[in-house]
Amino acid sequence: MSAPSAVRVELGARSYDVRVGEGATDAVAAACVEAAPGRRVAILADRNVRDLHASALEACFTSRGIAVTEFTLPPGERAKTLATVEDAARRLVEAEFERGDVVVGLGGGAATDVAGFVAAVTLRGMRWAAFPTTLLGQVDASVGGKTGVNLPEGKNLVGAFHQPVAVACDPGPLGTLPAREYRAGLAEVVKTAWIGDPELLEMLESDPPLEADHPRVAEVVRRCVVVKARVVSEDEREGGRRACLNFGHTIGHAIEAEQPGRLLHGEAVSLGLVAALHLSVRTGRCDPDLLDRLIHLLERLGLPVRDRELRTDRVLEGTRRDKKRAEGRDRYQLTTGIGFVSVADDLPDGAPRAAIEFLRR
Amino acid sequence: MSAPSAVRVELGARSYDVRVGEGATDAVAAACVEAAPGRRVAILADRNVRDLHASALEACFTSRGIAVTEFTLPPGERAKTLATVEDAARRLVEAEFERGDVVVGLGGGAATDVAGFVAAVTLRGMRWAAFPTTLLGQVDASVGGKTGVNLPEGKNLVGAFHQPVAVACDPGPLGTLPAREYRAGLAEVVKTAWIGDPELLEMLESDPPLEADHPRVAEVVRRCVVVKARVVSEDEREGGRRACLNFGHTIGHAIEAEQPGRLLHGEAVSLGLVAALHLSVRTGRCDPDLLDRLIHLLERLGLPVRDRELRTDRVLEGTRRDKKRAEGRDRYQLTTGIGFVSVADDLPDGAPRAAIEFLRR
C-alpha cells in the first residue's frame, strides 16, 4: 500500500492536511492522536455508513490505545438540523467529553458538516476530523472548515467556520456508494475543474471516471482538493476569492431546496452549473460553445442538464435566501472561460429567470 | 453629558471598544453604523427589557438612517436554549438579513449571550454588538466574546467565541433593575476586583455601591471591564490565563445548576467565591483572614455566603460537567491572596466536598 498523498490547506495556525488515497483513514487517525495525545475520540457516524465503515475507523484509534465512543447520526441530509446538534452535544457532555477531545465525522458531506458544527459549538469548540465516505464529501466538504446545518428556510443557514485537525479522503468507501450518489459527486468535480484545473476537465472528458473503481478516482479527488485548498487558503472566510466555489450553487441550492429530497445535491449543482453557463453566455461573458461543452460533459457523466419539474418562481425566490447575497442583490458566480470564475451582481433583470427557463427546455 | 470612557479589548483584527458611562448606548450605535455602513440592524431584546429600553436604542439607529427590526427573546435565562437560537436564526433569514448586517443584543447577560451566538452561527457569522442592561451583563458578559446557550446538562455548554463590534455599558438601564438582580451583579464585581484590582476591592469595602444610583457605579463597571479586557487580551480562547475569570465559578455554576431558578447567577457565584476561598485556605495557599474578609464584604453587599439548601452530592456531580475540566480532573481557580488567582487540579480528595459543606454551615 503506497502512502496517501498529503494536500496542505494553508491557514496559518489552523493549517491542516487532507490525506488522499489508500491508507488515508489510518494516516488521519494517526494525525488525530498526534494532535491530541491521550485524548478520547467520539465518532459521529451516519447511520447508513456506520455498519460499513465504522469498525475499520474505530480500529485505527483503538490500535493506538485511544478510547472511542460511537454516536449515530440520522442518515444523510436528515442529520443537518439543530435538533441533531443539540442531541449530539448532550450525548458528548453526558459521556463527559472535554474540550481537548476529538469529534470525528464519518459519512457523507452532511455527516461531516454536522460533526464539524457539533465540534465547533460543544463546550465552545472541540477538535475535530473528517472521514468523508462520499465523492461529494471528499471533493467538496473536506476542505475549508465550513460546518453547519439547515433551516426549514434553506440549506446551511446556520453554521460556523471551524477547521479540522485533518481530513481523510480514502477511496475505499466510495466503492460502497450507490451509483447515483457517486455520479452526483462528479458534478462538484466538474465545478472544481472548471474553476481551477483545466487539465482535470480535459481528463474528465477523455477518460470519464464513471464508476468508483475507476483507476484515476483518487487522482481526481486529489486534484479537486488541491484546487479547493488553494482557494480557501487565499480566503478562509469567504471575503472574496472563495466565493468562486459557489459557481453553479446560487441556482443549484435554490433548485435543491425547492422540492426537498427530489434531487441529490450534486444533481442540483449540475443543473446550477448549466444555469450559470447560460447566464454567462447571455450576459456576453462567455463563448456559447462552452455551454454546449459543459452540457455534453455532464450528460456523459450521467448528470441532469434539464429538468421540466422545476417551478421557476420558487427557484428564483430561493436564490434570494442565499447566504452570499450582499446589499440586497443576488450574487452569481459567472465564467468567462475554463479557469475563470468571478462574481457578478449586475445581472440584467430577467436573466436568472431565463436561465431557469432554459433548464426547463 | 460627558463622553463615555472607551476601554479597548485588544484582540488583533478582532479588537473592539467597550464604552462605559452615560452616552454609551449612542456611542456604540454610532460604532455599529461606522463598522457596517448602510447595513440593517436586528435588535434581539429580552422581553422584559424591551418595553423599558428598546425604543431609546432603536432611536439611536433610526436617527442615523439605519433600518431596525426588533425580535423578542424569552426573558432572562429562559432565552438560553438552542430552540431560541433556531427561532431567531429563522426570523433573521425570513426577514432577509444578510451576513454583513448587525445583530444587537439588548438585555442581561443571557440576552447578549444568545444574541452573540445567534450572530456567530446565522449565515455562518454576522456582526454583532451588545447593550447589556444588567450589572452582571456589563461587568462580565460584556468582554471576551463568549456567546452561547445552555443544555439540560448544564450552563453554557454550547457556544462560540465571537467578538462583537462594540459593547455599551450604559448606567441608565441599571436603575430599572430589581434590587436583588443588581446586588447579584456585585458578586462578579467582587470576583473581578479580587482577580485584578485590589484598589477596587478596597473601594467596595469602604464605600459599597449598594444601589444602582450610587455615584461610583460607572467607575466600578469601568474598572471591571479594564481587568477583564486585560485578561481576555492575553488569552482569547481560554488556553491559560483567562481561566482565572472562572474564580468562584466551578462550584458556583454547579450550585446554580443544582436547583435551577432558585438562585441568581451572581448569588451562586457569591457562594462559589466563598467555596473557592475555603479551598484555598484548606490547601494552605491562602491566609484564613482573607476568607473572613471576603465573607464580610459579600454580606455587606447583600449577597449569600451560606446556604443550607445545597445538596452536596449533586453540586459535586455538577462540577464534573465543567467545560474547563481537563484530562478527567476537575480544575479549580484558587487564590493565594488578593490579585493572585491560578488553577489547581491537584486538590486532595474530599476538599471540594468540605468546601460545599462549609457553605451549608
mmCIF file of N, CA, C and O in Angstrom, chain A residues 37 39 82-83 85-86 89-90 93-94 96 98-99 117 120-125 146-148 150-153 156-161 237-238 320-321 323-329, chain B residues 37 39 82-83 85-86 89-90 93-94 96 98-99 117 120-125 146-148 150-153 156-161 237-238 320-321 323-329:
data_model
loop_
_atom_site.group_PDB
_atom_site.id
_atom_site.type_symbol
_atom_site.label_atom_id
_atom_site.label_comp_id
_atom_site.label_asym_id
_atom_site.label_seq_id
_atom_site.Cartn_x
_atom_site.Cartn_y
_atom_site.Cartn_z
ATOM 1 N N PRO A 37 -2.769 13.954 22.039
ATOM 2 C CA PRO A 37 -2.301 12.705 22.635
ATOM 3 C C PRO A 37 -3.077 12.338 23.897
ATOM 4 O O PRO A 37 -3.343 13.202 24.735
ATOM 5 N N ARG A 39 -6.095 11.740 24.256
ATOM 6 C CA ARG A 39 -7.465 12.227 24.294
ATOM 7 C C ARG A 39 -8.443 11.175 23.793
ATOM 8 O O ARG A 39 -8.080 10.258 23.065
ATOM 9 N N LEU A 82 -30.570 21.546 13.803
ATOM 10 C CA LEU A 82 -30.081 21.946 15.127
ATOM 11 C C LEU A 82 -30.502 20.941 16.191
ATOM 12 O O LEU A 82 -29.826 20.799 17.210
ATOM 13 N N ALA A 83 -31.606 20.230 15.948
ATOM 14 C CA ALA A 83 -32.020 19.203 16.913
ATOM 15 C C ALA A 83 -30.960 18.105 16.999
ATOM 16 O O ALA A 83 -30.624 17.622 18.094
ATOM 17 N N VAL A 85 -27.803 18.504 16.363
ATOM 18 C CA VAL A 85 -26.641 19.108 17.013
ATOM 19 C C VAL A 85 -26.832 19.107 18.531
ATOM 20 O O VAL A 85 -25.932 18.738 19.291
ATOM 21 N N GLU A 86 -28.027 19.495 18.969
ATOM 22 C CA GLU A 86 -28.283 19.523 20.403
ATOM 23 C C GLU A 86 -28.178 18.115 20.989
ATOM 24 O O GLU A 86 -27.575 17.908 22.048
ATOM 25 N N ALA A 89 -24.529 17.134 21.151
ATOM 26 C CA ALA A 89 -23.828 17.881 22.204
ATOM 27 C C ALA A 89 -24.180 17.313 23.578
ATOM 28 O O ALA A 89 -23.316 17.145 24.440
ATOM 29 N N ARG A 90 -25.461 16.998 23.764
ATOM 30 C CA ARG A 90 -25.880 16.446 25.058
ATOM 31 C C ARG A 90 -25.224 15.094 25.312
ATOM 32 O O ARG A 90 -24.805 14.791 26.433
ATOM 33 N N VAL A 93 -21.612 15.642 26.300
ATOM 34 C CA VAL A 93 -21.491 16.142 27.674
ATOM 35 C C VAL A 93 -21.806 15.028 28.665
ATOM 36 O O VAL A 93 -21.097 14.833 29.658
ATOM 37 N N GLU A 94 -22.861 14.286 28.358
ATOM 38 C CA GLU A 94 -23.276 13.204 29.241
ATOM 39 C C GLU A 94 -22.146 12.171 29.394
ATOM 40 O O GLU A 94 -21.922 11.623 30.479
ATOM 41 N N GLU A 96 -19.146 12.858 29.307
ATOM 42 C CA GLU A 96 -18.016 13.560 29.919
ATOM 43 C C GLU A 96 -16.854 13.808 28.974
ATOM 44 O O GLU A 96 -15.680 13.787 29.374
ATOM 45 N N GLU A 98 -14.448 16.251 26.878
ATOM 46 C CA GLU A 98 -13.881 17.536 27.248
ATOM 47 C C GLU A 98 -13.447 18.291 25.997
ATOM 48 O O GLU A 98 -13.345 17.725 24.918
ATOM 49 N N ARG A 99 -13.164 19.582 26.228
ATOM 50 C CA ARG A 99 -12.766 20.446 25.123
ATOM 51 C C ARG A 99 -11.614 19.915 24.288
ATOM 52 O O ARG A 99 -11.575 20.098 23.095
ATOM 53 N N PHE A 117 -19.792 20.988 12.996
ATOM 54 C CA PHE A 117 -20.527 22.036 13.711
ATOM 55 C C PHE A 117 -20.726 21.652 15.178
ATOM 56 O O PHE A 117 -20.611 22.512 16.068
ATOM 57 N N ALA A 120 -17.631 22.527 16.685
ATOM 58 C CA ALA A 120 -17.442 23.984 16.764
ATOM 59 C C ALA A 120 -18.129 24.576 17.980
ATOM 60 O O ALA A 120 -17.616 25.522 18.586
ATOM 61 N N VAL A 121 -19.291 24.046 18.343
ATOM 62 C CA VAL A 121 -20.088 24.717 19.381
ATOM 63 C C VAL A 121 -20.145 23.975 20.718
ATOM 64 O O VAL A 121 -20.477 24.594 21.726
ATOM 65 N N THR A 122 -19.857 22.678 20.750
ATOM 66 C CA THR A 122 -19.934 21.970 22.024
ATOM 67 C C THR A 122 -18.763 22.400 22.910
ATOM 68 O O THR A 122 -17.608 22.393 22.469
ATOM 69 N N LEU A 123 -19.068 22.801 24.114
ATOM 70 C CA LEU A 123 -18.054 23.315 25.042
ATOM 71 C C LEU A 123 -17.291 24.480 24.412
ATOM 72 O O LEU A 123 -16.129 24.716 24.718
ATOM 73 N N ARG A 124 -17.949 25.200 23.519
ATOM 74 C CA ARG A 124 -17.390 26.332 22.759
ATOM 75 C C ARG A 124 -16.183 25.948 21.927
ATOM 76 O O ARG A 124 -15.313 26.776 21.659
ATOM 77 N N GLY A 125 -16.124 24.698 21.476
ATOM 78 C CA GLY A 125 -15.090 24.386 20.499
ATOM 79 C C GLY A 125 -14.217 23.208 20.862
ATOM 80 O O GLY A 125 -13.302 23.332 21.660
ATOM 81 N N LYS A 146 -15.991 24.738 6.493
ATOM 82 C CA LYS A 146 -17.397 25.130 6.594
ATOM 83 C C LYS A 146 -18.156 24.003 7.267
ATOM 84 O O LYS A 146 -18.127 22.855 6.816
ATOM 85 N N THR A 147 -18.847 24.330 8.337
ATOM 86 C CA THR A 147 -19.652 23.333 9.025
ATOM 87 C C THR A 147 -21.032 23.935 9.225
ATOM 88 O O THR A 147 -21.188 25.151 9.172
ATOM 89 N N GLY A 148 -22.032 23.096 9.463
ATOM 90 C CA GLY A 148 -23.334 23.695 9.730
ATOM 91 C C GLY A 148 -24.495 22.780 9.429
ATOM 92 O O GLY A 148 -24.327 21.621 9.053
ATOM 93 N N ASN A 150 -29.017 22.888 8.291
ATOM 94 C CA ASN A 150 -30.044 23.584 7.518
ATOM 95 C C ASN A 150 -31.100 24.197 8.427
ATOM 96 O O ASN A 150 -31.228 23.828 9.588
ATOM 97 N N LEU A 151 -31.845 25.123 7.885
ATOM 98 C CA LEU A 151 -33.089 25.580 8.495
ATOM 99 C C LEU A 151 -34.216 25.212 7.526
ATOM 100 O O LEU A 151 -33.954 24.950 6.350
ATOM 101 N N PRO A 152 -35.452 25.208 7.996
ATOM 102 C CA PRO A 152 -36.553 24.983 7.050
ATOM 103 C C PRO A 152 -36.493 25.979 5.882
ATOM 104 O O PRO A 152 -36.932 25.682 4.787
ATOM 105 N N GLU A 153 -35.905 27.149 6.118
ATOM 106 C CA GLU A 153 -35.831 28.179 5.079
ATOM 107 C C GLU A 153 -34.745 27.914 4.048
ATOM 108 O O GLU A 153 -34.708 28.595 3.010
ATOM 109 N N ASN A 156 -27.767 25.094 5.002
ATOM 110 C CA ASN A 156 -26.531 25.660 5.556
ATOM 111 C C ASN A 156 -26.706 27.080 6.078
ATOM 112 O O ASN A 156 -25.781 27.881 6.021
ATOM 113 N N LEU A 157 -27.881 27.387 6.575
ATOM 114 C CA LEU A 157 -28.139 28.758 7.037
ATOM 115 C C LEU A 157 -27.641 28.991 8.456
ATOM 116 O O LEU A 157 -27.564 30.124 8.916
ATOM 117 N N VAL A 158 -27.300 27.910 9.149
ATOM 118 C CA VAL A 158 -26.708 28.032 10.491
ATOM 119 C C VAL A 158 -25.409 27.237 10.494
ATOM 120 O O VAL A 158 -25.403 26.075 10.072
ATOM 121 N N GLY A 159 -24.332 27.846 10.930
ATOM 122 C CA GLY A 159 -23.076 27.108 10.920
ATOM 123 C C GLY A 159 -21.913 27.938 11.403
ATOM 124 O O GLY A 159 -22.090 29.011 11.978
ATOM 125 N N ALA A 160 -20.721 27.398 11.180
ATOM 126 C CA ALA A 160 -19.506 28.072 11.637
ATOM 127 C C ALA A 160 -18.353 27.664 10.731
ATOM 128 O O ALA A 160 -18.411 26.616 10.086
ATOM 129 N N PHE A 161 -17.340 28.499 10.703
ATOM 130 C CA PHE A 161 -16.074 28.094 10.104
ATOM 131 C C PHE A 161 -15.248 27.463 11.221
ATOM 132 O O PHE A 161 -14.934 28.132 12.204
ATOM 133 N N ARG A 237 -12.590 33.016 4.996
ATOM 134 C CA ARG A 237 -13.951 33.311 5.425
ATOM 135 C C ARG A 237 -14.819 33.933 4.347
ATOM 136 O O ARG A 237 -15.749 34.680 4.616
ATOM 137 N N GLU A 238 -14.490 33.607 3.129
ATOM 138 C CA GLU A 238 -15.387 33.978 2.059
ATOM 139 C C GLU A 238 -15.537 35.479 1.901
ATOM 140 O O GLU A 238 -16.624 35.985 1.638
ATOM 141 N N ARG A 320 -32.951 34.208 -3.373
ATOM 142 C CA ARG A 320 -32.924 35.400 -2.525
ATOM 143 C C ARG A 320 -32.525 35.081 -1.092
ATOM 144 O O ARG A 320 -32.258 35.969 -0.303
ATOM 145 N N ARG A 321 -32.514 33.812 -0.746
ATOM 146 C CA ARG A 321 -32.099 33.432 0.612
ATOM 147 C C ARG A 321 -30.629 33.055 0.677
ATOM 148 O O ARG A 321 -30.142 32.625 1.698
ATOM 149 N N LYS A 323 -26.869 32.834 1.281
ATOM 150 C CA LYS A 323 -26.043 33.474 2.319
ATOM 151 C C LYS A 323 -25.121 34.542 1.755
ATOM 152 O O LYS A 323 -24.704 35.430 2.461
ATOM 153 N N LYS A 324 -24.738 34.388 0.511
ATOM 154 C CA LYS A 324 -23.726 35.297 -0.032
ATOM 155 C C LYS A 324 -24.348 36.506 -0.698
ATOM 156 O O LYS A 324 -23.686 37.256 -1.384
ATOM 157 N N ARG A 325 -25.667 36.636 -0.576
ATOM 158 C CA ARG A 325 -26.283 37.873 -1.026
ATOM 159 C C ARG A 325 -25.609 39.036 -0.326
ATOM 160 O O ARG A 325 -25.253 38.965 0.832
ATOM 161 N N ALA A 326 -25.472 40.121 -1.024
ATOM 162 C CA ALA A 326 -24.852 41.291 -0.404
ATOM 163 C C ALA A 326 -25.624 42.523 -0.799
ATOM 164 O O ALA A 326 -25.967 42.707 -1.960
ATOM 165 N N GLU A 327 -25.910 43.339 0.190
ATOM 166 C CA GLU A 327 -26.557 44.614 -0.022
ATOM 167 C C GLU A 327 -27.823 44.459 -0.865
ATOM 168 O O GLU A 327 -28.091 45.235 -1.769
ATOM 169 N N GLY A 328 -28.586 43.434 -0.563
ATOM 170 C CA GLY A 328 -29.889 43.291 -1.190
ATOM 171 C C GLY A 328 -29.858 42.766 -2.620
ATOM 172 O O GLY A 328 -30.894 42.647 -3.255
ATOM 173 N N ARG A 329 -28.682 42.433 -3.127
ATOM 174 C CA ARG A 329 -28.613 41.935 -4.504
ATOM 175 C C ARG A 329 -28.202 40.471 -4.505
ATOM 176 O O ARG A 329 -27.374 40.053 -3.712
ATOM 177 N N PRO B 37 -21.572 50.326 7.372
ATOM 178 C CA PRO B 37 -22.354 51.443 6.832
ATOM 179 C C PRO B 37 -23.487 50.966 5.928
ATOM 180 O O PRO B 37 -23.292 50.072 5.101
ATOM 181 N N ARG B 39 -25.920 49.157 6.577
ATOM 182 C CA ARG B 39 -26.449 47.833 6.883
ATOM 183 C C ARG B 39 -27.673 47.895 7.778
ATOM 184 O O ARG B 39 -27.874 48.875 8.493
ATOM 185 N N LEU B 82 -31.053 26.249 22.487
ATOM 186 C CA LEU B 82 -30.858 26.156 21.038
ATOM 187 C C LEU B 82 -32.160 26.394 20.299
ATOM 188 O O LEU B 82 -32.153 26.856 19.150
ATOM 189 N N ALA B 83 -33.291 26.115 20.939
ATOM 190 C CA ALA B 83 -34.575 26.386 20.283
ATOM 191 C C ALA B 83 -34.733 27.888 20.033
ATOM 192 O O ALA B 83 -35.198 28.308 18.965
ATOM 193 N N VAL B 85 -32.291 29.985 19.649
ATOM 194 C CA VAL B 85 -31.324 30.325 18.595
ATOM 195 C C VAL B 85 -31.902 29.988 17.221
ATOM 196 O O VAL B 85 -31.827 30.786 16.280
ATOM 197 N N GLU B 86 -32.480 28.804 17.123
ATOM 198 C CA GLU B 86 -33.054 28.405 15.835
ATOM 199 C C GLU B 86 -34.182 29.357 15.436
ATOM 200 O O GLU B 86 -34.265 29.794 14.285
ATOM 201 N N ALA B 89 -32.658 32.636 14.315
ATOM 202 C CA ALA B 89 -31.995 32.493 13.007
ATOM 203 C C ALA B 89 -33.036 32.436 11.895
ATOM 204 O O ALA B 89 -32.887 33.066 10.846
ATOM 205 N N ARG B 90 -34.117 31.702 12.140
ATOM 206 C CA ARG B 90 -35.163 31.606 11.121
ATOM 207 C C ARG B 90 -35.802 32.963 10.862
ATOM 208 O O ARG B 90 -36.083 33.328 9.720
ATOM 209 N N VAL B 93 -33.445 35.063 8.772
ATOM 210 C CA VAL B 93 -33.420 34.631 7.369
ATOM 211 C C VAL B 93 -34.718 35.032 6.682
ATOM 212 O O VAL B 93 -34.714 35.541 5.550
ATOM 213 N N GLU B 94 -35.820 34.817 7.379
ATOM 214 C CA GLU B 94 -37.125 35.139 6.805
ATOM 215 C C GLU B 94 -37.208 36.632 6.472
ATOM 216 O O GLU B 94 -37.788 37.034 5.456
ATOM 217 N N GLU B 96 -34.808 38.339 5.555
ATOM 218 C CA GLU B 96 -33.772 38.597 4.539
ATOM 219 C C GLU B 96 -32.582 39.400 5.059
ATOM 220 O O GLU B 96 -31.994 40.210 4.334
ATOM 221 N N GLU B 98 -28.698 39.738 6.005
ATOM 222 C CA GLU B 98 -27.526 39.227 5.299
ATOM 223 C C GLU B 98 -26.342 39.180 6.244
ATOM 224 O O GLU B 98 -26.361 39.780 7.316
ATOM 225 N N ARG B 99 -25.303 38.469 5.778
ATOM 226 C CA ARG B 99 -24.102 38.316 6.588
ATOM 227 C C ARG B 99 -23.515 39.619 7.099
ATOM 228 O O ARG B 99 -22.997 39.679 8.202
ATOM 229 N N PHE B 117 -24.477 34.509 20.092
ATOM 230 C CA PHE B 117 -24.395 33.170 19.495
ATOM 231 C C PHE B 117 -25.239 33.093 18.217
ATOM 232 O O PHE B 117 -24.829 32.470 17.235
ATOM 233 N N ALA B 120 -23.123 34.527 15.745
ATOM 234 C CA ALA B 120 -21.980 33.663 15.425
ATOM 235 C C ALA B 120 -22.351 32.601 14.400
ATOM 236 O O ALA B 120 -21.539 32.252 13.542
ATOM 237 N N VAL B 121 -23.569 32.074 14.482
ATOM 238 C CA VAL B 121 -23.896 30.903 13.655
ATOM 239 C C VAL B 121 -24.866 31.188 12.509
ATOM 240 O O VAL B 121 -24.938 30.393 11.572
ATOM 241 N N THR B 122 -25.620 32.268 12.558
ATOM 242 C CA THR B 122 -26.558 32.532 11.471
ATOM 243 C C THR B 122 -25.783 32.973 10.234
ATOM 244 O O THR B 122 -24.940 33.866 10.311
ATOM 245 N N LEU B 123 -26.047 32.309 9.117
ATOM 246 C CA LEU B 123 -25.317 32.569 7.867
ATOM 247 C C LEU B 123 -23.812 32.410 8.096
ATOM 248 O O LEU B 123 -23.010 33.047 7.437
ATOM 249 N N ARG B 124 -23.437 31.573 9.030
ATOM 250 C CA ARG B 124 -22.045 31.302 9.427
ATOM 251 C C ARG B 124 -21.307 32.539 9.909
ATOM 252 O O ARG B 124 -20.089 32.623 9.802
ATOM 253 N N GLY B 125 -22.046 33.483 10.489
ATOM 254 C CA GLY B 125 -21.328 34.576 11.144
ATOM 255 C C GLY B 125 -21.742 35.956 10.693
ATOM 256 O O GLY B 125 -21.319 36.411 9.644
ATOM 257 N N LYS B 146 -17.447 35.545 24.605
ATOM 258 C CA LYS B 146 -18.073 34.253 24.872
ATOM 259 C C LYS B 146 -19.567 34.383 24.621
ATOM 260 O O LYS B 146 -20.235 35.236 25.215
ATOM 261 N N THR B 147 -20.073 33.529 23.763
ATOM 262 C CA THR B 147 -21.503 33.532 23.487
ATOM 263 C C THR B 147 -21.989 32.103 23.632
ATOM 264 O O THR B 147 -21.196 31.172 23.565
ATOM 265 N N GLY B 148 -23.304 31.926 23.838
ATOM 266 C CA GLY B 148 -23.770 30.547 23.892
ATOM 267 C C GLY B 148 -25.062 30.367 24.643
ATOM 268 O O GLY B 148 -25.680 31.337 25.108
ATOM 269 N N ASN B 150 -27.478 27.191 27.048
ATOM 270 C CA ASN B 150 -27.380 26.087 27.998
ATOM 271 C C ASN B 150 -27.871 24.778 27.377
ATOM 272 O O ASN B 150 -28.577 24.776 26.373
ATOM 273 N N LEU B 151 -27.506 23.685 28.005
ATOM 274 C CA LEU B 151 -28.139 22.394 27.740
ATOM 275 C C LEU B 151 -28.816 21.964 29.040
ATOM 276 O O LEU B 151 -28.493 22.497 30.103
ATOM 277 N N PRO B 152 -29.728 21.000 28.960
ATOM 278 C CA PRO B 152 -30.288 20.493 30.210
ATOM 279 C C PRO B 152 -29.186 20.015 31.160
ATOM 280 O O PRO B 152 -29.354 20.048 32.378
ATOM 281 N N GLU B 153 -28.048 19.612 30.618
ATOM 282 C CA GLU B 153 -26.947 19.095 31.428
ATOM 283 C C GLU B 153 -26.151 20.194 32.126
ATOM 284 O O GLU B 153 -25.341 19.889 33.015
ATOM 285 N N ASN B 156 -24.116 27.032 29.483
ATOM 286 C CA ASN B 156 -23.104 27.458 28.512
ATOM 287 C C ASN B 156 -22.345 26.292 27.891
ATOM 288 O O ASN B 156 -21.169 26.416 27.576
ATOM 289 N N LEU B 157 -23.007 25.180 27.726
ATOM 290 C CA LEU B 157 -22.322 24.003 27.193
ATOM 291 C C LEU B 157 -22.260 24.010 25.671
ATOM 292 O O LEU B 157 -21.533 23.232 25.065
ATOM 293 N N VAL B 158 -23.035 24.893 25.053
ATOM 294 C CA VAL B 158 -22.975 25.059 23.597
ATOM 295 C C VAL B 158 -22.741 26.536 23.316
ATOM 296 O O VAL B 158 -23.448 27.392 23.863
ATOM 297 N N GLY B 159 -21.753 26.844 22.491
ATOM 298 C CA GLY B 159 -21.494 28.247 22.224
ATOM 299 C C GLY B 159 -20.314 28.455 21.308
ATOM 300 O O GLY B 159 -19.807 27.517 20.684
ATOM 301 N N ALA B 160 -19.895 29.705 21.230
ATOM 302 C CA ALA B 160 -18.788 30.063 20.346
ATOM 303 C C ALA B 160 -18.088 31.290 20.912
ATOM 304 O O ALA B 160 -18.681 32.050 21.678
ATOM 305 N N PHE B 161 -16.845 31.469 20.535
ATOM 306 C CA PHE B 161 -16.169 32.730 20.776
ATOM 307 C C PHE B 161 -16.431 33.609 19.558
ATOM 308 O O PHE B 161 -16.051 33.248 18.439
ATOM 309 N N ARG B 237 -8.909 32.537 23.914
ATOM 310 C CA ARG B 237 -9.667 31.299 23.867
ATOM 311 C C ARG B 237 -9.445 30.396 25.064
ATOM 312 O O ARG B 237 -9.567 29.185 24.978
ATOM 313 N N GLU B 238 -9.111 31.004 26.164
ATOM 314 C CA GLU B 238 -9.081 30.264 27.396
ATOM 315 C C GLU B 238 -8.050 29.159 27.401
ATOM 316 O O GLU B 238 -8.294 28.067 27.907
ATOM 317 N N ARG B 320 -18.352 18.189 37.782
ATOM 318 C CA ARG B 320 -17.720 17.281 36.812
ATOM 319 C C ARG B 320 -18.122 17.610 35.380
ATOM 320 O O ARG B 320 -17.536 17.103 34.436
ATOM 321 N N ARG B 321 -19.144 18.431 35.199
ATOM 322 C CA ARG B 321 -19.549 18.797 33.835
ATOM 323 C C ARG B 321 -18.922 20.105 33.386
ATOM 324 O O ARG B 321 -19.215 20.613 32.335
ATOM 325 N N LYS B 323 -16.877 22.886 31.723
ATOM 326 C CA LYS B 323 -16.202 22.907 30.416
ATOM 327 C C LYS B 323 -14.689 22.926 30.547
ATOM 328 O O LYS B 323 -13.980 22.538 29.654
ATOM 329 N N LYS B 324 -14.201 23.466 31.640
ATOM 330 C CA LYS B 324 -12.758 23.636 31.742
ATOM 331 C C LYS B 324 -12.078 22.448 32.401
ATOM 332 O O LYS B 324 -10.907 22.513 32.739
ATOM 333 N N ARG B 325 -12.841 21.389 32.641
ATOM 334 C CA ARG B 325 -12.197 20.176 33.108
ATOM 335 C C ARG B 325 -11.144 19.767 32.094
ATOM 336 O O ARG B 325 -11.326 19.916 30.903
ATOM 337 N N ALA B 326 -10.078 19.218 32.558
ATOM 338 C CA ALA B 326 -9.044 18.784 31.627
ATOM 339 C C ALA B 326 -8.539 17.432 32.061
ATOM 340 O O ALA B 326 -8.263 17.206 33.237
ATOM 341 N N GLU B 327 -8.421 16.535 31.098
ATOM 342 C CA GLU B 327 -7.859 15.218 31.323
ATOM 343 C C GLU B 327 -8.498 14.531 32.516
ATOM 344 O O GLU B 327 -7.832 13.940 33.350
ATOM 345 N N GLY B 328 -9.814 14.650 32.592
ATOM 346 C CA GLY B 328 -10.547 13.902 33.591
ATOM 347 C C GLY B 328 -10.477 14.459 35.000
ATOM 348 O O GLY B 328 -11.001 13.875 35.936
ATOM 349 N N ARG B 329 -9.816 15.604 35.181
ATOM 350 C CA ARG B 329 -9.715 16.170 36.531
ATOM 351 C C ARG B 329 -10.510 17.463 36.616
ATOM 352 O O ARG B 329 -10.524 18.258 35.686
#
